[in-house]
Amino acid sequence: MSAEPLAAGRDQSAEPTRVLFVCWGNICRSPTAEAVMRRAVERAGLAGRIEVDSAGTSAEHAGDRPDRRALAEADRRGLDLRGQRARKVRPDDWDRFDLLLVADAPVERALLRAAPDGAARAKVHRMTAFGPDADLGEVPDPYYGGAD
């Protein structure tokens, strides 16, 4: 995912673009997406213009570190997820973030049900809509599967 289109056309003095990555429990897909995007933002020199975070639609893992398999795969790719802790999407996230990027259809449906209004719903998009894997449609959930 490229960070540049998110910041294109924005005034340097304006508020940063804020992106929230959302999966079910915020322990594998969304924290990984957050770390990948954070690295892309830093490499593009846009750290002051784009802010990223992640959350889940479920609170079942709130406060937990990312899944051990996500940590291992992130380590293998030079990403550090160790400082991340799972959290559920909060009501103020709808006002704070410009984009809420979801991993799959169940997460998208849960988030759209929780949206306070139509303007908030318009902020919800699939993670895959902005990258080379748009034909994939959704990010597969690795939690119940193996390393593949």
CSV table of N, CA and C in Angstrom, one decimal:
chain,number,residue,atom,x,y,z
A,1,MET,N,0.8,-1.2,0.0
A,1,MET,CA,0.0,0.0,0.0
A,1,MET,C,0.9,1.2,0.0
A,2,SER,N,0.6,2.1,-0.9
A,2,SER,CA,1.4,3.4,-1.0
A,2,SER,C,0.8,4.4,-0.1
A,3,ALA,N,1.6,5.2,0.6
A,3,ALA,CA,1.2,6.2,1.5
A,3,ALA,C,0.9,7.5,0.8
A,4,GLU,N,1.5,7.7,-0.4
A,4,GLU,CA,1.5,9.0,-1.1
A,4,GLU,C,0.1,9.4,-1.5
A,5,PRO,N,-0.8,8.5,-2.1
A,5,PRO,CA,-2.1,9.0,-2.4
A,5,PRO,C,-3.0,9.5,-1.3
A,6,LEU,N,-2.7,9.0,-0.1
A,6,LEU,CA,-3.5,9.5,1.1
A,6,LEU,C,-3.2,10.9,1.4
A,7,ALA,N,-1.9,11.4,1.2
A,7,ALA,CA,-1.5,12.7,1.5
A,7,ALA,C,-1.5,13.7,0.4
A,8,ALA,N,-1.7,13.1,-0.8
A,8,ALA,CA,-1.7,14.0,-2.0
A,8,ALA,C,-2.8,15.1,-1.9
A,9,GLY,N,-2.4,16.3,-2.3
A,9,GLY,CA,-3.4,17.4,-2.3
A,9,GLY,C,-3.7,18.0,-1.0
A,10,ARG,N,-3.2,17.5,0.1
A,10,ARG,CA,-3.5,18.0,1.4
A,10,ARG,C,-2.5,19.1,1.8
A,11,ASP,N,-3.0,20.2,2.4
A,11,ASP,CA,-2.2,21.3,2.8
A,11,ASP,C,-1.2,20.8,3.9
A,12,GLN,N,0.1,21.2,3.8
A,12,GLN,CA,1.1,20.8,4.7
A,12,GLN,C,0.7,21.2,6.2
A,13,SER,N,0.0,22.3,6.4
A,13,SER,CA,-0.3,22.7,7.7
A,13,SER,C,-1.6,22.1,8.2
A,14,ALA,N,-2.3,21.4,7.3
A,14,ALA,CA,-3.6,20.8,7.7
A,14,ALA,C,-3.4,19.6,8.7
A,15,GLU,N,-4.5,19.3,9.3
A,15,GLU,CA,-4.5,18.1,10.1
A,15,GLU,C,-4.0,16.9,9.3
A,16,PRO,N,-3.3,15.9,9.9
A,16,PRO,CA,-2.8,14.8,9.2
A,16,PRO,C,-4.0,13.9,8.8
A,17,THR,N,-3.8,13.1,7.8
A,17,THR,CA,-4.8,12.1,7.4
A,17,THR,C,-4.6,11.0,8.4
A,18,ARG,N,-5.8,10.5,8.9
A,18,ARG,CA,-5.7,9.4,10.0
A,18,ARG,C,-6.4,8.2,9.4
A,19,VAL,N,-5.7,7.1,9.5
A,19,VAL,CA,-6.2,5.8,9.0
A,19,VAL,C,-6.2,4.8,10.1
A,20,LEU,N,-7.4,4.1,10.3
A,20,LEU,CA,-7.6,3.1,11.3
A,20,LEU,C,-7.8,1.7,10.5
A,21,PHE,N,-6.9,0.8,10.8
A,21,PHE,CA,-7.0,-0.6,10.2
A,21,PHE,C,-7.8,-1.4,11.2
A,22,VAL,N,-8.8,-2.1,10.7
A,22,VAL,CA,-9.8,-2.9,11.5
A,22,VAL,C,-9.9,-4.3,11.1
A,23,CYS,N,-9.7,-5.2,12.0
A,23,CYS,CA,-10.0,-6.7,11.8
A,23,CYS,C,-10.9,-7.1,13.0
A,24,TRP,N,-11.1,-8.4,13.1
A,24,TRP,CA,-12.0,-8.9,14.1
A,24,TRP,C,-11.5,-8.6,15.6
A,25,GLY,N,-10.3,-9.2,15.9
A,25,GLY,CA,-9.9,-9.1,17.3
A,25,GLY,C,-8.7,-8.1,17.5
A,26,ASN,N,-8.1,-7.6,16.4
A,26,ASN,CA,-7.0,-6.7,16.5
A,26,ASN,C,-5.7,-7.4,17.0
A,27,ILE,N,-5.6,-8.6,16.6
A,27,ILE,CA,-4.3,-9.3,17.1
A,27,ILE,C,-3.5,-9.9,15.9
A,28,CYS,N,-4.0,-9.8,14.7
A,28,CYS,CA,-3.2,-10.3,13.6
A,28,CYS,C,-3.2,-9.4,12.4
A,29,ARG,N,-4.4,-9.3,11.7
A,29,ARG,CA,-4.4,-8.6,10.4
A,29,ARG,C,-4.3,-7.1,10.6
A,30,SER,N,-5.1,-6.5,11.5
A,30,SER,CA,-5.0,-5.0,11.6
A,30,SER,C,-3.7,-4.5,12.2
A,31,PRO,N,-3.2,-5.2,13.3
A,31,PRO,CA,-1.9,-4.7,13.7
A,31,PRO,C,-0.8,-4.8,12.7
A,32,THR,N,-0.8,-5.9,11.9
A,32,THR,CA,0.2,-6.1,10.9
A,32,THR,C,0.0,-5.0,9.8
A,33,ALA,N,-1.2,-4.7,9.4
A,33,ALA,CA,-1.5,-3.7,8.4
A,33,ALA,C,-1.0,-2.3,8.9
A,34,GLU,N,-1.2,-2.1,10.2
A,34,GLU,CA,-0.8,-0.8,10.8
A,34,GLU,C,0.7,-0.7,10.7
A,35,ALA,N,1.5,-1.8,11.1
A,35,ALA,CA,2.9,-1.8,11.0
A,35,ALA,C,3.4,-1.6,9.6
A,36,VAL,N,2.8,-2.3,8.6
A,36,VAL,CA,3.2,-2.1,7.2
A,36,VAL,C,3.0,-0.7,6.8
A,37,MET,N,1.9,-0.1,7.1
A,37,MET,CA,1.6,1.2,6.7
A,37,MET,C,2.5,2.2,7.4
A,38,ARG,N,2.7,2.0,8.7
A,38,ARG,CA,3.6,2.9,9.4
A,38,ARG,C,5.0,3.0,8.7
A,39,ARG,N,5.5,1.8,8.3
A,39,ARG,CA,6.8,1.7,7.7
A,39,ARG,C,6.7,2.5,6.3
A,40,ALA,N,5.7,2.3,5.6
A,40,ALA,CA,5.5,3.0,4.3
A,40,ALA,C,5.5,4.5,4.4
A,41,VAL,N,4.7,4.9,5.5
A,41,VAL,CA,4.6,6.3,5.7
A,41,VAL,C,6.0,6.9,6.1
A,42,GLU,N,6.7,6.2,7.0
A,42,GLU,CA,8.1,6.7,7.4
A,42,GLU,C,9.0,6.7,6.2
A,43,ARG,N,9.0,5.7,5.4
A,43,ARG,CA,9.9,5.7,4.2
A,43,ARG,C,9.6,6.7,3.2
A,44,ALA,N,8.3,7.1,3.1
A,44,ALA,CA,7.9,8.2,2.2
A,44,ALA,C,8.1,9.6,2.7
A,45,GLY,N,8.5,9.7,4.0
A,45,GLY,CA,8.7,10.9,4.6
A,45,GLY,C,7.4,11.7,5.0
A,46,LEU,N,6.4,10.9,5.3
A,46,LEU,CA,5.1,11.5,5.5
A,46,LEU,C,4.6,11.3,7.0
A,47,ALA,N,5.6,11.1,7.9
A,47,ALA,CA,5.2,10.8,9.2
A,47,ALA,C,4.3,11.8,9.9
A,48,GLY,N,4.5,13.1,9.6
A,48,GLY,CA,3.7,14.2,10.1
A,48,GLY,C,2.4,14.4,9.4
A,49,ARG,N,2.2,13.7,8.3
A,49,ARG,CA,1.0,14.0,7.5
A,49,ARG,C,0.0,12.8,7.5
A,50,ILE,N,0.5,11.6,7.9
A,50,ILE,CA,-0.4,10.5,7.9
A,50,ILE,C,-0.2,9.8,9.3
A,51,GLU,N,-1.3,9.5,10.0
A,51,GLU,CA,-1.2,8.8,11.2
A,51,GLU,C,-2.0,7.5,11.1
A,52,VAL,N,-1.5,6.4,11.7
A,52,VAL,CA,-2.1,5.1,11.5
A,52,VAL,C,-2.3,4.5,12.9
A,53,ASP,N,-3.3,3.7,13.0
A,53,ASP,CA,-3.6,2.9,14.2
A,53,ASP,C,-4.4,1.7,13.8
A,54,SER,N,-4.7,0.8,14.8
A,54,SER,CA,-5.5,-0.3,14.4
A,54,SER,C,-6.4,-0.7,15.6
A,55,ALA,N,-7.5,-1.4,15.3
A,55,ALA,CA,-8.5,-1.8,16.3
A,55,ALA,C,-9.3,-3.0,15.8
A,56,GLY,N,-10.1,-3.5,16.6
A,56,GLY,CA,-11.0,-4.6,16.2
A,56,GLY,C,-12.4,-4.3,16.5
A,57,THR,N,-13.3,-5.1,15.9
A,57,THR,CA,-14.7,-5.0,16.1
A,57,THR,C,-15.2,-5.8,17.3
A,58,SER,N,-14.3,-6.6,17.8
A,58,SER,CA,-14.6,-7.4,19.0
A,58,SER,C,-13.6,-7.0,20.2
A,59,ALA,N,-14.1,-7.1,21.4
A,59,ALA,CA,-13.2,-6.7,22.5
A,59,ALA,C,-12.6,-8.0,23.2
A,60,GLU,N,-12.8,-9.1,22.6
A,60,GLU,CA,-12.4,-10.4,23.2
A,60,GLU,C,-10.9,-10.4,23.5
A,61,HIS,N,-10.1,-9.7,22.7
A,61,HIS,CA,-8.6,-9.7,22.9
A,61,HIS,C,-8.1,-8.4,23.5
A,62,ALA,N,-9.0,-7.5,23.9
A,62,ALA,CA,-8.6,-6.2,24.4
A,62,ALA,C,-7.5,-6.3,25.4
A,63,GLY,N,-6.4,-5.5,25.1
A,63,GLY,CA,-5.2,-5.5,26.0
A,63,GLY,C,-4.2,-6.5,25.6
A,64,ASP,N,-4.5,-7.5,24.8
A,64,ASP,CA,-3.6,-8.5,24.4
A,64,ASP,C,-2.6,-8.0,23.4
A,65,ARG,N,-1.4,-8.7,23.4
A,65,ARG,CA,-0.4,-8.4,22.4
A,65,ARG,C,-0.9,-9.1,21.1
A,66,PRO,N,-0.3,-8.8,20.0
A,66,PRO,CA,-0.7,-9.5,18.7
A,66,PRO,C,-0.4,-11.0,18.9
A,67,ASP,N,-1.1,-11.8,18.1
A,67,ASP,CA,-0.9,-13.3,18.1
A,67,ASP,C,0.5,-13.6,17.9
A,68,ARG,N,1.0,-14.7,18.5
A,68,ARG,CA,2.4,-15.1,18.4
A,68,ARG,C,2.8,-15.4,17.0
A,69,ARG,N,1.9,-15.9,16.2
A,69,ARG,CA,2.2,-16.1,14.8
A,69,ARG,C,2.4,-14.8,14.0
A,70,ALA,N,1.6,-13.9,14.3
A,70,ALA,CA,1.7,-12.5,13.7
A,70,ALA,C,3.0,-11.9,14.1
A,71,LEU,N,3.4,-12.0,15.3
A,71,LEU,CA,4.6,-11.5,15.8
A,71,LEU,C,5.8,-12.1,15.1
A,72,ALA,N,5.8,-13.5,14.9
A,72,ALA,CA,6.9,-14.2,14.2
A,72,ALA,C,7.0,-13.7,12.8
A,73,GLU,N,5.8,-13.7,12.1
A,73,GLU,CA,5.9,-13.3,10.7
A,73,GLU,C,6.3,-11.8,10.5
A,74,ALA,N,5.9,-10.9,11.4
A,74,ALA,CA,6.3,-9.5,11.4
A,74,ALA,C,7.8,-9.5,11.6
A,75,ASP,N,8.3,-10.2,12.6
A,75,ASP,CA,9.8,-10.2,12.9
A,75,ASP,C,10.5,-10.6,11.6
A,76,ARG,N,10.0,-11.6,11.0
A,76,ARG,CA,10.7,-12.2,9.8
A,76,ARG,C,10.8,-11.1,8.7
A,77,ARG,N,9.9,-10.1,8.7
A,77,ARG,CA,9.8,-9.1,7.7
A,77,ARG,C,10.4,-7.7,8.2
A,78,GLY,N,10.9,-7.7,9.4
A,78,GLY,CA,11.5,-6.5,9.9
A,78,GLY,C,10.5,-5.5,10.5
A,79,LEU,N,9.3,-6.0,10.9
A,79,LEU,CA,8.3,-5.2,11.5
A,79,LEU,C,8.2,-5.5,13.0
A,80,ASP,N,8.0,-4.5,13.8
A,80,ASP,CA,7.9,-4.7,15.2
A,80,ASP,C,6.5,-4.4,15.7
A,81,LEU,N,5.8,-5.5,16.1
A,81,LEU,CA,4.4,-5.4,16.7
A,81,LEU,C,4.4,-5.4,18.2
A,82,ARG,N,5.5,-5.6,18.8
A,82,ARG,CA,5.5,-5.8,20.3
A,82,ARG,C,4.9,-4.7,21.1
A,83,GLY,N,4.9,-3.5,20.7
A,83,GLY,CA,4.3,-2.4,21.5
A,83,GLY,C,2.8,-2.3,21.3
A,84,GLN,N,2.3,-3.1,20.4
A,84,GLN,CA,0.8,-3.0,20.1
A,84,GLN,C,0.0,-3.8,21.1
A,85,ARG,N,-1.1,-3.3,21.4
A,85,ARG,CA,-2.1,-4.0,22.3
A,85,ARG,C,-3.5,-3.8,21.6
A,86,ALA,N,-4.2,-4.9,21.6
A,86,ALA,CA,-5.5,-5.0,21.0
A,86,ALA,C,-6.5,-4.0,21.7
A,87,ARG,N,-7.3,-3.5,20.9
A,87,ARG,CA,-8.4,-2.6,21.4
A,87,ARG,C,-9.6,-2.7,20.5
A,88,LYS,N,-10.8,-2.4,21.0
A,88,LYS,CA,-12.0,-2.4,20.2
A,88,LYS,C,-12.2,-1.0,19.6
A,89,VAL,N,-12.8,-0.9,18.5
A,89,VAL,CA,-13.1,0.4,17.9
A,89,VAL,C,-14.0,1.1,18.9
A,90,ARG,N,-13.7,2.4,19.1
A,90,ARG,CA,-14.4,3.2,20.1
A,90,ARG,C,-15.3,4.2,19.3
A,91,PRO,N,-16.3,4.7,20.0
A,91,PRO,CA,-17.2,5.7,19.3
A,91,PRO,C,-16.4,6.9,18.8
A,92,ASP,N,-15.4,7.4,19.5
A,92,ASP,CA,-14.7,8.6,19.1
A,92,ASP,C,-13.8,8.3,17.8
A,93,ASP,N,-13.6,7.0,17.5
A,93,ASP,CA,-12.8,6.7,16.3
A,93,ASP,C,-13.5,7.2,15.1
A,94,TRP,N,-14.8,7.3,15.1
A,94,TRP,CA,-15.5,7.7,13.9
A,94,TRP,C,-15.2,9.2,13.6
A,95,ASP,N,-15.0,10.0,14.6
A,95,ASP,CA,-14.7,11.4,14.4
A,95,ASP,C,-13.2,11.6,14.2
A,96,ARG,N,-12.4,10.8,14.8
A,96,ARG,CA,-10.9,11.0,14.7
A,96,ARG,C,-10.3,10.5,13.4
A,97,PHE,N,-10.8,9.4,12.8
A,97,PHE,CA,-10.2,8.8,11.6
A,97,PHE,C,-10.9,9.2,10.4
A,98,ASP,N,-10.1,9.4,9.3
A,98,ASP,CA,-10.6,9.8,8.0
A,98,ASP,C,-11.0,8.5,7.2
A,99,LEU,N,-10.3,7.4,7.4
A,99,LEU,CA,-10.5,6.2,6.8
A,99,LEU,C,-10.5,5.1,7.8
A,100,LEU,N,-11.5,4.1,7.7
A,100,LEU,CA,-11.5,2.9,8.5
A,100,LEU,C,-11.4,1.8,7.5
A,101,LEU,N,-10.2,1.2,7.4
A,101,LEU,CA,-10.0,0.1,6.4
A,101,LEU,C,-10.1,-1.3,7.1
A,102,VAL,N,-11.1,-2.0,6.5
A,102,VAL,CA,-11.4,-3.3,7.1
A,102,VAL,C,-10.8,-4.5,6.4
A,103,ALA,N,-10.7,-5.6,7.1
A,103,ALA,CA,-10.0,-6.8,6.6
A,103,ALA,C,-10.9,-7.6,5.7
A,104,ASP,N,-12.2,-7.8,6.1
A,104,ASP,CA,-13.1,-8.7,5.4
A,104,ASP,C,-14.5,-8.3,5.5
A,105,ALA,N,-15.4,-9.1,4.9
A,105,ALA,CA,-16.9,-8.8,4.9
A,105,ALA,C,-17.5,-8.8,6.3
A,106,PRO,N,-17.2,-9.8,7.1
A,106,PRO,CA,-17.8,-9.8,8.4
A,106,PRO,C,-17.4,-8.5,9.3
A,107,VAL,N,-16.2,-8.1,9.2
A,107,VAL,CA,-15.7,-7.0,9.9
A,107,VAL,C,-16.4,-5.7,9.3
A,108,GLU,N,-16.5,-5.7,8.0
A,108,GLU,CA,-17.1,-4.5,7.3
A,108,GLU,C,-18.6,-4.4,7.8
A,109,ARG,N,-19.3,-5.5,7.8
A,109,ARG,CA,-20.7,-5.5,8.2
A,109,ARG,C,-20.8,-5.0,9.7
A,110,ALA,N,-20.0,-5.5,10.6
A,110,ALA,CA,-20.0,-5.1,12.0
A,110,ALA,C,-19.7,-3.7,12.1
A,111,LEU,N,-18.8,-3.2,11.4
A,111,LEU,CA,-18.4,-1.8,11.5
A,111,LEU,C,-19.5,-0.9,10.9
A,112,LEU,N,-20.1,-1.3,9.8
A,112,LEU,CA,-21.1,-0.5,9.2
A,112,LEU,C,-22.4,-0.4,10.2
A,113,ARG,N,-22.7,-1.5,10.8
A,113,ARG,CA,-23.8,-1.5,11.8
A,113,ARG,C,-23.5,-0.6,13.0
A,114,ALA,N,-22.2,-0.4,13.3
A,114,ALA,CA,-21.9,0.4,14.5
A,114,ALA,C,-21.7,1.9,14.1
A,115,ALA,N,-21.7,2.2,12.8
A,115,ALA,CA,-21.4,3.6,12.3
A,115,ALA,C,-22.6,4.5,12.8
A,116,PRO,N,-22.2,5.7,13.3
A,116,PRO,CA,-23.2,6.6,13.8
A,116,PRO,C,-24.1,7.2,12.8
A,117,ASP,N,-23.6,7.3,11.5
A,117,ASP,CA,-24.4,8.0,10.5
A,117,ASP,C,-23.8,7.7,9.1
A,118,GLY,N,-24.4,8.2,8.1
A,118,GLY,CA,-24.0,8.0,6.7
A,118,GLY,C,-22.6,8.5,6.4
A,119,ALA,N,-22.2,9.6,7.0
A,119,ALA,CA,-20.9,10.2,6.8
A,119,ALA,C,-19.8,9.2,7.3
A,120,ALA,N,-20.1,8.6,8.5
A,120,ALA,CA,-19.2,7.7,9.0
A,120,ALA,C,-19.1,6.4,8.2
A,121,ARG,N,-20.2,6.0,7.7
A,121,ARG,CA,-20.2,4.8,6.8
A,121,ARG,C,-19.3,5.0,5.6
A,122,ALA,N,-19.3,6.2,5.1
A,122,ALA,CA,-18.5,6.5,3.9
A,122,ALA,C,-17.0,6.4,4.1
A,123,LYS,N,-16.6,6.4,5.4
A,123,LYS,CA,-15.2,6.3,5.7
A,123,LYS,C,-14.7,4.8,5.6
A,124,VAL,N,-15.6,3.9,5.6
A,124,VAL,CA,-15.3,2.4,5.7
A,124,VAL,C,-15.0,1.9,4.3
A,125,HIS,N,-13.8,1.3,4.1
A,125,HIS,CA,-13.4,0.6,2.9
A,125,HIS,C,-12.6,-0.6,3.2
A,126,ARG,N,-12.5,-1.5,2.2
A,126,ARG,CA,-11.7,-2.7,2.4
A,126,ARG,C,-10.2,-2.3,2.3
A,127,MET,N,-9.4,-3.0,3.1
A,127,MET,CA,-7.9,-2.8,3.0
A,127,MET,C,-7.4,-3.0,1.6
A,128,THR,N,-8.0,-4.0,1.0
A,128,THR,CA,-7.5,-4.4,-0.4
A,128,THR,C,-7.9,-3.4,-1.5
A,129,ALA,N,-8.8,-2.5,-1.2
A,129,ALA,CA,-9.2,-1.5,-2.2
A,129,ALA,C,-8.1,-0.6,-2.6
A,130,PHE,N,-7.1,-0.5,-1.8
A,130,PHE,CA,-6.0,0.5,-2.1
A,130,PHE,C,-4.7,-0.1,-2.5
A,131,GLY,N,-4.7,-1.4,-2.8
A,131,GLY,CA,-3.4,-2.0,-3.1
A,131,GLY,C,-3.4,-2.9,-4.3
A,132,PRO,N,-2.3,-3.5,-4.6
A,132,PRO,CA,-2.3,-4.4,-5.8
A,132,PRO,C,-3.1,-5.6,-5.7
A,133,ASP,N,-3.6,-6.0,-4.5
A,133,ASP,CA,-4.4,-7.2,-4.3
A,133,ASP,C,-5.9,-6.9,-4.3
A,134,ALA,N,-6.3,-5.8,-5.0
A,134,ALA,CA,-7.7,-5.5,-5.0
A,134,ALA,C,-8.7,-6.6,-5.4
A,135,ASP,N,-8.2,-7.4,-6.3
A,135,ASP,CA,-9.0,-8.5,-6.8
A,135,ASP,C,-9.1,-9.6,-5.7
A,136,LEU,N,-8.3,-9.6,-4.7
A,136,LEU,CA,-8.4,-10.5,-3.6
A,136,LEU,C,-9.7,-10.3,-2.8
A,137,GLY,N,-10.2,-9.0,-2.7
A,137,GLY,CA,-11.4,-8.7,-2.1
A,137,GLY,C,-11.3,-8.6,-0.6
A,138,GLU,N,-10.6,-9.5,0.1
A,138,GLU,CA,-10.5,-9.4,1.5
A,138,GLU,C,-9.2,-10.0,2.0
A,139,VAL,N,-8.8,-9.7,3.2
A,139,VAL,CA,-7.6,-10.2,3.8
A,139,VAL,C,-8.0,-11.5,4.5
A,140,PRO,N,-7.5,-12.6,4.1
A,140,PRO,CA,-7.8,-13.9,4.8
A,140,PRO,C,-7.4,-13.8,6.3
A,141,ASP,N,-8.3,-14.4,7.1
A,141,ASP,CA,-8.0,-14.4,8.6
A,141,ASP,C,-7.1,-15.6,8.9
A,142,PRO,N,-5.8,-15.3,9.3
A,142,PRO,CA,-4.9,-16.4,9.6
A,142,PRO,C,-5.1,-17.0,11.0
A,143,TYR,N,-5.9,-16.4,11.8
A,143,TYR,CA,-6.0,-16.9,13.2
A,143,TYR,C,-6.4,-18.4,13.3
A,144,TYR,N,-7.3,-18.9,12.5
A,144,TYR,CA,-7.7,-20.3,12.6
A,144,TYR,C,-7.0,-21.2,11.7
A,145,GLY,N,-6.1,-20.6,10.9
A,145,GLY,CA,-5.3,-21.5,9.9
A,145,GLY,C,-3.9,-21.7,10.3
A,146,GLY,N,-3.2,-22.3,9.4
A,146,GLY,CA,-1.7,-22.5,9.7
A,146,GLY,C,-0.9,-21.4,9.1
A,147,ALA,N,0.4,-21.6,9.0
A,147,ALA,CA,1.3,-20.6,8.5
A,147,ALA,C,1.0,-20.1,7.1
A,148,ASP,N,0.3,-20.9,6.3
A,148,ASP,CA,0.0,-20.5,4.9
A,148,ASP,C,-1.0,-19.3,5.0
